[in-house]
C-alpha positions as MATLAB code, in Angstrom:
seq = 'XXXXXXXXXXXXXXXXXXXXXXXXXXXXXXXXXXXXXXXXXXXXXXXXXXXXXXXXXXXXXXXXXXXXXXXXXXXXXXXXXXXXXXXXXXXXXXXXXXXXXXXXXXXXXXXXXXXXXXXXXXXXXXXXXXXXXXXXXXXXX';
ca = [
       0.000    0.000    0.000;
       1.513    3.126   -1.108;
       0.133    6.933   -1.137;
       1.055   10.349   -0.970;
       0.641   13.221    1.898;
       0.650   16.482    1.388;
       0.933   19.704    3.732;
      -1.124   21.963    3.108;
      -0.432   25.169    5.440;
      -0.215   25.332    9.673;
      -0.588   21.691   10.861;
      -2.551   20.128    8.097;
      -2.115   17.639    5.355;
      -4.077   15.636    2.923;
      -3.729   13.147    0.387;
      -5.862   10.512   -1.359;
      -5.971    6.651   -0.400;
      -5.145    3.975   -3.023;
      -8.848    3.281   -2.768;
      -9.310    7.039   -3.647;
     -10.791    8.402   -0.856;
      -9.187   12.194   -0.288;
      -8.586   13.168    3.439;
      -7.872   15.686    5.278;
      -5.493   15.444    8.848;
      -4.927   18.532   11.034;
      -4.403   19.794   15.011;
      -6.650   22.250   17.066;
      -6.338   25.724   16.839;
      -4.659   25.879   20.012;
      -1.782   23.203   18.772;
      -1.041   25.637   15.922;
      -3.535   24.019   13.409;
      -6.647   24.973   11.681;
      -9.185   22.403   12.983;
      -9.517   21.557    8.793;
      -9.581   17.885    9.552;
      -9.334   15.007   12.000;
      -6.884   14.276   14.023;
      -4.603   11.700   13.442;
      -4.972    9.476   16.648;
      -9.150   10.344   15.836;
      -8.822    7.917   12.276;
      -6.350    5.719   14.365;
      -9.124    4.636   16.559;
     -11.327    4.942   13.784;
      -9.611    2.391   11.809;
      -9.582   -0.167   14.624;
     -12.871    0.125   15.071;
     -13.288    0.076   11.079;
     -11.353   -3.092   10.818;
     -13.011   -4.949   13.714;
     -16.629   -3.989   12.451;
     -15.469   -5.201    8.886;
     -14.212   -8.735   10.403;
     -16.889   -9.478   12.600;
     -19.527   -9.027    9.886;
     -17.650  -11.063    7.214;
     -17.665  -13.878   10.007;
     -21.099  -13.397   10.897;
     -22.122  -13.732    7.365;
     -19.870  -16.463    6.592;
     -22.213  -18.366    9.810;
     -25.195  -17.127    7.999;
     -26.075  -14.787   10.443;
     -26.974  -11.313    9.832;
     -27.595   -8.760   12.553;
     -30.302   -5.780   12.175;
     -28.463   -3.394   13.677;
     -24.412   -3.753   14.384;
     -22.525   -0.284   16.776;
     -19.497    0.036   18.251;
     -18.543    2.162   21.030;
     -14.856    2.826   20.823;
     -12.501    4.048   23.765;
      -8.776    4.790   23.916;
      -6.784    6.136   26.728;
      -3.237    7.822   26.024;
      -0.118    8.118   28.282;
       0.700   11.738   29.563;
       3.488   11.673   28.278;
       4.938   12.209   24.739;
       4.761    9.838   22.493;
       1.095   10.119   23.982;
       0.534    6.416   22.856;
      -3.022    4.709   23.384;
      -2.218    2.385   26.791;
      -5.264    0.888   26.224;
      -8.170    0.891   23.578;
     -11.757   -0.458   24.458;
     -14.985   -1.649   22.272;
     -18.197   -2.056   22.920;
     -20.291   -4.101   20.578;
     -23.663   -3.775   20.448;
     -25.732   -6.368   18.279;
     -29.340   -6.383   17.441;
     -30.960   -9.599   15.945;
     -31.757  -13.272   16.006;
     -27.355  -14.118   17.141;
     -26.593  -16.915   19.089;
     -24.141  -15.325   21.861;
     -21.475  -17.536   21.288;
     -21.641  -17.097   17.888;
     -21.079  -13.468   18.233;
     -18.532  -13.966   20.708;
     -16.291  -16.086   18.418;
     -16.363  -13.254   15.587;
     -14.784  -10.812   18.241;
     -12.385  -13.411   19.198;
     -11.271  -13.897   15.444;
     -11.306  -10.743   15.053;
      -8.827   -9.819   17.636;
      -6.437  -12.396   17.997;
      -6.490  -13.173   13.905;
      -7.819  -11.015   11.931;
      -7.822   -7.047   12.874;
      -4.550   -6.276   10.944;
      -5.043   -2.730   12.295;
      -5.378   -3.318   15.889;
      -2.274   -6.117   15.445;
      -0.729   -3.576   13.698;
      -0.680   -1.329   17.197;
       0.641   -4.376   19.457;
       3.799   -4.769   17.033;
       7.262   -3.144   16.626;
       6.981   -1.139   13.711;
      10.545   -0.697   11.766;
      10.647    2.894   10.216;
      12.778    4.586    7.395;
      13.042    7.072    5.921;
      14.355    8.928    2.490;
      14.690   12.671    1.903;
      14.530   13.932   -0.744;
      14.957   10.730   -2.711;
      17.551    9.616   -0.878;
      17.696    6.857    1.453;
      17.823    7.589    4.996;
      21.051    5.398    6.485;
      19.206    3.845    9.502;
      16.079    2.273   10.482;
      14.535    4.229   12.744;
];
């Protein structure tokens, strides 16, 4: 998966997904931004939530099994201090519809220990590098 960001002025940026879904990321007004867009840990939690929702459905289906209604209630926490990482991130899933409980509670457990690449993604050391300019950065960061 590859893309492009942009900055646009202050604190914000945009680009466009490979899907092709244009975004838009930027900090409050009192964090010298704009308030233009959403905040970065804001789609972070958003895509956890995102990818959970997505696997739990596909398993639900896949036991023939279709809720009527399907939210999630989605809570992180962040240390004090910077980096200001999420310490811990809670969901609550709310199901409406003829779904055997454990049924329902399988598609969570797939979906967290197997499947969420984006929540797996957050439990894992990340390697980072880096080129400027079109040059290769010498170290992983």
């Amino acid at each position: 998966m590859e893309f492009t960001i942009n900055w646009k002025e202050k604190m914000a940026f945009s680009g466009v997904t490979p899907s092709g879904h244009e975004f838009i990321m930027d900090a409050a007004t009192e964090d010298g931004g704009g308030n233009s867009g959403a905040r970065p840990t804001e789609l972070l939690l958003q895509a956890v939530a995102g990818c959970t929702g997505m696997d739990i459905i596909s398993i639900l289906h896949k036991m023939r099994l279709q809720p009527s209604a399907f939210q999630m209630d989605i809570k992180g926490e962040r240390a004090e201090d910077h980096p200001k990482r999420f310490t811990t991130i809670s969901i609550h899933y709310s199901f409406e519809g003829e779904l055997p409980e454990d049924k329902v509670i399988r598609a969570i457990q797939l979906s967290k220990d197997k499947y969420c690449s984006v929540a797996h993604s957050l439990n894992s050391e990340i390697t980072v590098s880096y080129s400027i300019n079109g040059t290769k950065g010498k170290q992983d960061i």
